mmCIF file of C-alpha atoms in Angstrom:
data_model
loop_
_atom_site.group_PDB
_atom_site.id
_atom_site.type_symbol
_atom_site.label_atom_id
_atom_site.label_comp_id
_atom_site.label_asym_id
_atom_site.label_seq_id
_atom_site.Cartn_x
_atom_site.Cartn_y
_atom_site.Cartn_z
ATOM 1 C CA UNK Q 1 51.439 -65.327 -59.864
ATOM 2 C CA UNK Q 2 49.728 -62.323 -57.834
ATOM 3 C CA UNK Q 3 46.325 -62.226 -57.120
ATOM 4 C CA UNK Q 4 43.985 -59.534 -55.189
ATOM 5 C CA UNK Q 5 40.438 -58.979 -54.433
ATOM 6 C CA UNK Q 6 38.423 -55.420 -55.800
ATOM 7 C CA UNK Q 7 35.132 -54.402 -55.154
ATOM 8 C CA UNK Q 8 33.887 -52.471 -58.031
ATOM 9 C CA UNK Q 9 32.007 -50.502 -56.032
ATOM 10 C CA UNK Q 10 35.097 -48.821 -54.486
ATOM 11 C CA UNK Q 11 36.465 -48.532 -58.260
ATOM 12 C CA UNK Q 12 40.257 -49.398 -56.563
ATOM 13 C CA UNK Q 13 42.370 -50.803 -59.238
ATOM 14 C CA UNK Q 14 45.891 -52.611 -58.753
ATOM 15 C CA UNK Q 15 46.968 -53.189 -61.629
ATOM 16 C CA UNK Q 16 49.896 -51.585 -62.815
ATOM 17 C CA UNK Q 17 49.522 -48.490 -65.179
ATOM 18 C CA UNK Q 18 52.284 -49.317 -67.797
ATOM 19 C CA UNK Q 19 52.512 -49.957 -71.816
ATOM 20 C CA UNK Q 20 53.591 -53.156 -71.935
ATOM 21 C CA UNK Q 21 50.609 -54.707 -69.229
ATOM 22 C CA UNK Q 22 47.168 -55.132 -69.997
ATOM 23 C CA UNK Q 23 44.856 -51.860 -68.931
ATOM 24 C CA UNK Q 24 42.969 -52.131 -65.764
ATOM 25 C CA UNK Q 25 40.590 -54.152 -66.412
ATOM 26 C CA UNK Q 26 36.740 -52.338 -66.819
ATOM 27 C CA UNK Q 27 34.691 -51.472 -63.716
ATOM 28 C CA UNK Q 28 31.516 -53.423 -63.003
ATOM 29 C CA UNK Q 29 29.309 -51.636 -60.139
ATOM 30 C CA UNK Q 30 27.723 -53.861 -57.887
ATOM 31 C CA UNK Q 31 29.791 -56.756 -58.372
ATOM 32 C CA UNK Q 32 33.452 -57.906 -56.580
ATOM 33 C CA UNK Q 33 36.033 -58.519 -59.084
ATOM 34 C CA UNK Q 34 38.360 -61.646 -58.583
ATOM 35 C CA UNK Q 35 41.938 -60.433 -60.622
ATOM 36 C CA UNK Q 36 45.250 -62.776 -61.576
ATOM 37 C CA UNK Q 37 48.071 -61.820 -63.264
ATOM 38 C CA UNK Q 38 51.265 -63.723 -64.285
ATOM 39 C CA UNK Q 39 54.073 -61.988 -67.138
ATOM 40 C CA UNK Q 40 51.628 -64.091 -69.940
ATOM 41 C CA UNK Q 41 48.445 -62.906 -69.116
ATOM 42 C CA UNK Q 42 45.942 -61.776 -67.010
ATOM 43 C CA UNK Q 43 42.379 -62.431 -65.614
ATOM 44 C CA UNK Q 44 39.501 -61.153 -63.918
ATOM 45 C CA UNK Q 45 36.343 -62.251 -62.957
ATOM 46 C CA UNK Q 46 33.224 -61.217 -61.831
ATOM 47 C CA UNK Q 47 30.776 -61.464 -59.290
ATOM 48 C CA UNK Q 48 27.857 -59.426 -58.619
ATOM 49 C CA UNK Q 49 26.600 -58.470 -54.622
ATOM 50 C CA UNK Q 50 23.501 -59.948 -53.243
ATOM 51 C CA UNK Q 51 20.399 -58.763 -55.082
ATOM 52 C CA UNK Q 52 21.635 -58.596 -58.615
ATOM 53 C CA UNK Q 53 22.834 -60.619 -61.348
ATOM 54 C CA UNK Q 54 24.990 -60.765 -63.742
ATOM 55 C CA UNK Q 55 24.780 -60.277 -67.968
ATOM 56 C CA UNK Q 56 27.502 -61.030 -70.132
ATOM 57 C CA UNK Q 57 30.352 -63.122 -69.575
ATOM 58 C CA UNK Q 58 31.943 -63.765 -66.397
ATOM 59 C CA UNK Q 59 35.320 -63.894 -66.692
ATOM 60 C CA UNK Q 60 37.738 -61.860 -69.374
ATOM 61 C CA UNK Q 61 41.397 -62.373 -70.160
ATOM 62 C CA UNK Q 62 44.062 -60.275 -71.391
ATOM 63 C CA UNK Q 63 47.063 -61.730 -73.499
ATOM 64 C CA UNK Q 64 49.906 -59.133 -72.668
ATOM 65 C CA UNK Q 65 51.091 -59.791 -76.350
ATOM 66 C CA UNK Q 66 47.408 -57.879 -77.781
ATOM 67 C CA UNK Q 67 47.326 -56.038 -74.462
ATOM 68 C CA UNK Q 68 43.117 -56.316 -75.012
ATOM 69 C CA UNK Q 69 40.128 -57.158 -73.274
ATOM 70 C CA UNK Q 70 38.890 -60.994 -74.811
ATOM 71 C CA UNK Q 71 35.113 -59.709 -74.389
ATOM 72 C CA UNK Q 72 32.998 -56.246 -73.605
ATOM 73 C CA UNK Q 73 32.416 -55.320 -69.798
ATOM 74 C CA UNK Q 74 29.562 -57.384 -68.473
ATOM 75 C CA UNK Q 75 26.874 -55.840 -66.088
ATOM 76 C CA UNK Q 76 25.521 -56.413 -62.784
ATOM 77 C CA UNK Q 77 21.687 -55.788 -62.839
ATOM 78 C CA UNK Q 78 19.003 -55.180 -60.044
ATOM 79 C CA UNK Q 79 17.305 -59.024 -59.410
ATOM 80 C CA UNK Q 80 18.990 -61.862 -58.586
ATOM 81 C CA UNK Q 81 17.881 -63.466 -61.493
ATOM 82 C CA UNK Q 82 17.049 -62.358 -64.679
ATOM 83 C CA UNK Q 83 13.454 -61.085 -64.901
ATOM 84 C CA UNK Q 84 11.419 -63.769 -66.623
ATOM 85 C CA UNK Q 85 9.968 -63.742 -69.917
ATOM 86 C CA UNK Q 86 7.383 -65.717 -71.678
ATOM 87 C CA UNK Q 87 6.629 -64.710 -75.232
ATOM 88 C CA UNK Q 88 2.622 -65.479 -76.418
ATOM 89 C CA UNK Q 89 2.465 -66.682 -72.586
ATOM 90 C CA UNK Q 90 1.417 -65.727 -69.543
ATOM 91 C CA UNK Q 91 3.615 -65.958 -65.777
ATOM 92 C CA UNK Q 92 2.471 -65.257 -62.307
ATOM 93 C CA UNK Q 93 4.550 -64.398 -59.470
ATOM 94 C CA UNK Q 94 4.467 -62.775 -55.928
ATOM 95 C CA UNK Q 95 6.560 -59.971 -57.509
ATOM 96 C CA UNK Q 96 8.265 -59.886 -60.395
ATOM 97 C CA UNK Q 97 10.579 -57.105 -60.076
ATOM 98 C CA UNK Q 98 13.727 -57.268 -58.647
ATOM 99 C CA UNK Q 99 13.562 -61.557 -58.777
ATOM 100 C CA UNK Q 100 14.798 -62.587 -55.614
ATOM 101 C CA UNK Q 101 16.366 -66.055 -54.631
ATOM 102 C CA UNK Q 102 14.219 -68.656 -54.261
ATOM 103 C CA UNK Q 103 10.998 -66.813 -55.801
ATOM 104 C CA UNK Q 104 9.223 -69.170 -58.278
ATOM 105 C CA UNK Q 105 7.004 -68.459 -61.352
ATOM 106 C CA UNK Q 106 4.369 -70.468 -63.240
ATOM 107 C CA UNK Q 107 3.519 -70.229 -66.655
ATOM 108 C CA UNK Q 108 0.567 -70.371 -68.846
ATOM 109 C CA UNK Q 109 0.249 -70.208 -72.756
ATOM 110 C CA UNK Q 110 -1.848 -68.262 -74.434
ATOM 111 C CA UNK Q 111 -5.180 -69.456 -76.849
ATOM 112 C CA UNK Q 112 -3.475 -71.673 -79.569
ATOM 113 C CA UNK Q 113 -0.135 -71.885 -78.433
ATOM 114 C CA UNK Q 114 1.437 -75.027 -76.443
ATOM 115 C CA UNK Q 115 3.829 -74.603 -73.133
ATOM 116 C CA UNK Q 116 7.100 -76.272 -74.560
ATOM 117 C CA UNK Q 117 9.499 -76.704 -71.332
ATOM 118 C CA UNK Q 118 8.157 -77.233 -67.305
ATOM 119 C CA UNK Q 119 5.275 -74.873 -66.304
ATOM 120 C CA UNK Q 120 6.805 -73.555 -63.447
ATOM 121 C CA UNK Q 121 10.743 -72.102 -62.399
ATOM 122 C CA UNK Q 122 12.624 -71.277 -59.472
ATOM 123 C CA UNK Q 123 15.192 -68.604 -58.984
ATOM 124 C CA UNK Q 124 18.691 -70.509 -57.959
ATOM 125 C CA UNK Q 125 21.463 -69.077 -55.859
ATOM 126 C CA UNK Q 126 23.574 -69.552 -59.065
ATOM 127 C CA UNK Q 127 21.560 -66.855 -60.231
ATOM 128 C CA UNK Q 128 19.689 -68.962 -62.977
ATOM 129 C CA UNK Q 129 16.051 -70.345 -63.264
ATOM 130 C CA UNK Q 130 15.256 -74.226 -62.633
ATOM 131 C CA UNK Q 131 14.110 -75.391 -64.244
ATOM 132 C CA UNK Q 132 14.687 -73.767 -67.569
ATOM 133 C CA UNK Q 133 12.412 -71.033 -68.827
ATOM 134 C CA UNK Q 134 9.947 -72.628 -71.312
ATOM 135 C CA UNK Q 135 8.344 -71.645 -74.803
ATOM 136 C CA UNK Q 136 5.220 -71.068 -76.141
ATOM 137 C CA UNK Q 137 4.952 -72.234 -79.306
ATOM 138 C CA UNK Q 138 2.257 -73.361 -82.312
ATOM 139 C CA UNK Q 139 1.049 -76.597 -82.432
ATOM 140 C CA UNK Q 140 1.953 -76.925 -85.980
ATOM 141 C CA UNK Q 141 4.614 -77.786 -87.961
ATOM 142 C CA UNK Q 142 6.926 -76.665 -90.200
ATOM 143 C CA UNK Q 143 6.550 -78.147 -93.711
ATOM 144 C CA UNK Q 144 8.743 -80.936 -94.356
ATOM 145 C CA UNK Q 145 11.290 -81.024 -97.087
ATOM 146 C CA UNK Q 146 10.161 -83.267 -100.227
ATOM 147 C CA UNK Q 147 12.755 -86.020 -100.110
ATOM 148 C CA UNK Q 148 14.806 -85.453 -103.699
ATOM 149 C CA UNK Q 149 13.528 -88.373 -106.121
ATOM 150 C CA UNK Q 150 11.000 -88.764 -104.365
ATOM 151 C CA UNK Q 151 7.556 -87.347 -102.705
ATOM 152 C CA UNK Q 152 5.167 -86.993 -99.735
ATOM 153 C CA UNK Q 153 1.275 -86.949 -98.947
ATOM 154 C CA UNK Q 154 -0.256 -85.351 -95.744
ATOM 155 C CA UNK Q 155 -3.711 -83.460 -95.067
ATOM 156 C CA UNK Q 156 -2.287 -80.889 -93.091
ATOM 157 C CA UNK Q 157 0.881 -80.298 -90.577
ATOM 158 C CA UNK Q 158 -1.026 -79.473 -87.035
ATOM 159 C CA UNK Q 159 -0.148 -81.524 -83.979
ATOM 160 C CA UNK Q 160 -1.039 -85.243 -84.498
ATOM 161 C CA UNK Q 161 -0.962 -85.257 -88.384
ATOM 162 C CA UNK Q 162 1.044 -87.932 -90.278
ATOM 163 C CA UNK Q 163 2.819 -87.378 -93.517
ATOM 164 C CA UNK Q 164 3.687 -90.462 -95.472
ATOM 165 C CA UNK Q 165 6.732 -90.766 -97.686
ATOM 166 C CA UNK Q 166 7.410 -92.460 -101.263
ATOM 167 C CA UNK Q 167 10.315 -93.018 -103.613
ATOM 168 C CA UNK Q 168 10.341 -92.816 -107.343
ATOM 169 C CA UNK Q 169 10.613 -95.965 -109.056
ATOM 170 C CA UNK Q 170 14.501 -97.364 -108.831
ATOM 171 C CA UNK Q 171 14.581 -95.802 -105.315
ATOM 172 C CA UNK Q 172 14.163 -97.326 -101.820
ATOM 173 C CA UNK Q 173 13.533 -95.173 -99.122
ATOM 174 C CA UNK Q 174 16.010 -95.102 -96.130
ATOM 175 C CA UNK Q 175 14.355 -94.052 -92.667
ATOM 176 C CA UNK Q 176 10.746 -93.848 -91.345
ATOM 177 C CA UNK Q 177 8.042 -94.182 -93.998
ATOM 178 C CA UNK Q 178 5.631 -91.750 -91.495
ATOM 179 C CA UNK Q 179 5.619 -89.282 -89.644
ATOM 180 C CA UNK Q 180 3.705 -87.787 -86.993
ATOM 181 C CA UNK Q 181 3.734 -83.707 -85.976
ATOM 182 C CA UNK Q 182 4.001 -83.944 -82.164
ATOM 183 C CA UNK Q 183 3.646 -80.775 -80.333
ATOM 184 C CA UNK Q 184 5.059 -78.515 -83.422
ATOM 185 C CA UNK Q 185 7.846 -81.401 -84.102
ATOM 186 C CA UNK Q 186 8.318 -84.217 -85.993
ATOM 187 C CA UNK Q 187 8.347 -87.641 -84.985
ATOM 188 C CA UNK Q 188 11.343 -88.396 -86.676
ATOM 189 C CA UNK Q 189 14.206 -87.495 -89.310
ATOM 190 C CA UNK Q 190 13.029 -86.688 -92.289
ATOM 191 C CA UNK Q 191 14.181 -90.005 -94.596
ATOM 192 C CA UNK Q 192 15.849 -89.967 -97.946
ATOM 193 C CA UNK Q 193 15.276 -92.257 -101.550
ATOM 194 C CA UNK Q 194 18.476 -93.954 -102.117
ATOM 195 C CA UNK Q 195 19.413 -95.233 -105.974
ATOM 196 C CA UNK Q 196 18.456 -99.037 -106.645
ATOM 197 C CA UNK Q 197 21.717 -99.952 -107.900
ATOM 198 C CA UNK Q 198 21.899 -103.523 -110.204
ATOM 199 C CA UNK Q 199 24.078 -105.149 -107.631
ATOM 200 C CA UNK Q 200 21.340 -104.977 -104.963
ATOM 201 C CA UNK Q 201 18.977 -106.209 -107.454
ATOM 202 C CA UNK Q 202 20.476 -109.103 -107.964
ATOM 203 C CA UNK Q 203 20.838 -109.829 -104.496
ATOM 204 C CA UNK Q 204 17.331 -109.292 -103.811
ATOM 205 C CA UNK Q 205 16.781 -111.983 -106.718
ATOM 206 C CA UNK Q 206 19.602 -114.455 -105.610
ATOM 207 C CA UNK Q 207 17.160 -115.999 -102.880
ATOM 208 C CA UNK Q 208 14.161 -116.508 -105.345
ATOM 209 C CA UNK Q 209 16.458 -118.088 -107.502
ATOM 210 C CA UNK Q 210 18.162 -120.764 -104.941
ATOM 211 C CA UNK Q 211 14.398 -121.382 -103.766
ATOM 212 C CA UNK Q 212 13.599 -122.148 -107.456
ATOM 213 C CA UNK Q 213 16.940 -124.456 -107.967
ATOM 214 C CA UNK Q 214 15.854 -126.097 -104.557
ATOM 215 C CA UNK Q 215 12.537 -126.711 -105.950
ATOM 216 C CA UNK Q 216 13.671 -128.439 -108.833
ATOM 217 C CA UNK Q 217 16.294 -130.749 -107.410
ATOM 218 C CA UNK Q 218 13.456 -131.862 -104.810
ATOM 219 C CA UNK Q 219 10.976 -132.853 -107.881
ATOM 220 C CA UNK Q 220 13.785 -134.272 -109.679
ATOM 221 C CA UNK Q 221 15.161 -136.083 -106.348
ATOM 222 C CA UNK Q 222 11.355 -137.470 -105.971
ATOM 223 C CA UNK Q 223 11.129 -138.277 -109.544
ATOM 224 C CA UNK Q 224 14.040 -140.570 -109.734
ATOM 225 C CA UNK Q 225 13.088 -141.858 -106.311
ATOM 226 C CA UNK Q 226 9.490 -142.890 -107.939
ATOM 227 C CA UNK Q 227 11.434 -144.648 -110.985
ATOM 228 C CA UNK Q 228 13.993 -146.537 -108.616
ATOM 229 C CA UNK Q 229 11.029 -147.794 -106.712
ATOM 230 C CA UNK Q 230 8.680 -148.790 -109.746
ATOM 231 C CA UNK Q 231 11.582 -151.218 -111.067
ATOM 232 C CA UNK Q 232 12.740 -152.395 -107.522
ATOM 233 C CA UNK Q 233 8.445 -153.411 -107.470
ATOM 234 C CA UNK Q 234 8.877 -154.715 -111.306
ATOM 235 C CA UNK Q 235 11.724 -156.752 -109.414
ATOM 236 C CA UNK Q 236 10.242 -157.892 -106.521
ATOM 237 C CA UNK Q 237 7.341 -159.001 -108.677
ATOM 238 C CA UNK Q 238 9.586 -161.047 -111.796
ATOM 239 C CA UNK Q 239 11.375 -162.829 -108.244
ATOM 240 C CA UNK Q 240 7.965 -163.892 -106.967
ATOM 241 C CA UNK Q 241 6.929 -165.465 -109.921
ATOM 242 C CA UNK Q 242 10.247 -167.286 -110.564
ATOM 243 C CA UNK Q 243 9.810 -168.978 -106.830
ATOM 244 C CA UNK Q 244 6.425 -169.950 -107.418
ATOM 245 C CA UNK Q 245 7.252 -171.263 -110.829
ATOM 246 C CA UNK Q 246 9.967 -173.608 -109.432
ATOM 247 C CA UNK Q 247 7.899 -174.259 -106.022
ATOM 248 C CA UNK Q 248 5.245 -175.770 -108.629
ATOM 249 C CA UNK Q 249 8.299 -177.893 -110.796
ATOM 250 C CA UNK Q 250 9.249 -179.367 -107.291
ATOM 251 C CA UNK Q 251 6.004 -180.015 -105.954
ATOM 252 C CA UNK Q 252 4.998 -181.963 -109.226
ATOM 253 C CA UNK Q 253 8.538 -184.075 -108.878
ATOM 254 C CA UNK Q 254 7.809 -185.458 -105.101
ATOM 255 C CA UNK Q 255 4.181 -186.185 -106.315
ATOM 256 C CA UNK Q 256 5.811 -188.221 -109.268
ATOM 257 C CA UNK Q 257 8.423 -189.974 -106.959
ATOM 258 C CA UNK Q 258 5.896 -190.862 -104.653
ATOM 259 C CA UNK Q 259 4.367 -193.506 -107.662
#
């Protein structure tokens, strides 16, 4: 593998001028270019000098079989950052033009938009902004799709609104029954109205129906319980008699004997 260092600025290419390599690979002012070759391929990347950044992709490869660029020629552009934009917004800076490193921005929406993202960004020495540039966007949202076999009701979509979701009858609704619109999104997915099928049915009815068998096998359970006790009583009572019966015979006997 061979390797070298160009600035583009200088325009010096090494590479060598023949059919079956890869082209030099595209000059890029104000940035150094980084290039590798081996007898596959080749590979250059880019980096641009202090004060600019860069737009498009970094690095590009060449397959020496398509003897092609992978991607078009990036640029290096005055800033080092990209110049911040806020769309229906607002920023304020100490200069805006060229960005330097370090510089920070703050943000502001304007009259009935909301700030989606951080209200404020600094310029890294990666040459992006952290953190990420935000949005401004409406506080209302989009119109939900109406669940198929089934339906929703909501007043309106703004921020804080809740829709409410229903199934047609042999459907059950899989996922959140509401929703709420929270800063021009919605609370949750929107759910679905799955087919009833007979199976479930009769699973839902199985446990009404053991309750009910329970039920009944209690009352019975108490019923012959009631009719084993009345004739142990009947029992208990026909005994009683019978001793005091014969407790009388013997009592009359001694008073005899005693004559």
């Amino acid at each position: 593998m061979k390797s070298w260092l160009v600035p583009c600025i200088l325009i010096a290419w090494l590479f060598p001028a023949s059919v079956d390599h890869c082209l030099d690979p595209p000059p890029v002012n104000f940035s150094i270019l980084i290039a590798t070759s081996t007898e596959e391929r080749s590979l250059v990347t880019y980096n641009c000098i202090k004060g600019y950044h860069l737009e498009g992709k970094k690095e590009l490869f060449c397959n020496k079989t398509s003897l092609v660029w992978d991607s078009p020629t990036p640029v290096c552009l005055l800033g080092h950052c990209p110049n911040p934009m806020l769309v229906n917004g607002q920023l304020n800076s100490s200069k805006l033009e060229p960005v330097s490193e370090e510089e920070v921005v703050t943000f502001k929406c304007d009259v009935g938009y909301i700030l989606k993202g951080s209200n404020w960004s600094q310029c890294q020495k990666d040459h992006t902004w952290s953190p990420p540039l935000p949005m401004c966007i409406t506080g209302q949202c989009e119109s939900p799709k109406r669940p198929k076999h089934g339906h929703f009701k909501a007043r309106d979509f703004n921020s804080g609104s809740n829709i409410t979701f229903r199934c047609d009858v042999g459907y059950q609704l899989i996922g959140a029954q509401s929703l709420q619109c929270m800063d021009g999104e919605w609370s949750d997915e929107i759910p679905i109205c799955e087919e009833i099928l007979e199976s479930m049915v009769e699973t839902e009815k199985e446990p009404e129906r053991n309750i009910c068998e329970t039920v009944q096998k209690l009352m019975q359970c108490q019923k012959e319980r009631r009719n084993t006790l009345e004739e142990l009583k009947y029992s208990l009572e026909i005994k009683k008699l019978q001793l005091e019966k014969k407790k009388a015979v013997m009592g009359t006997e001694i008073k005899e004997g005693s004559f």
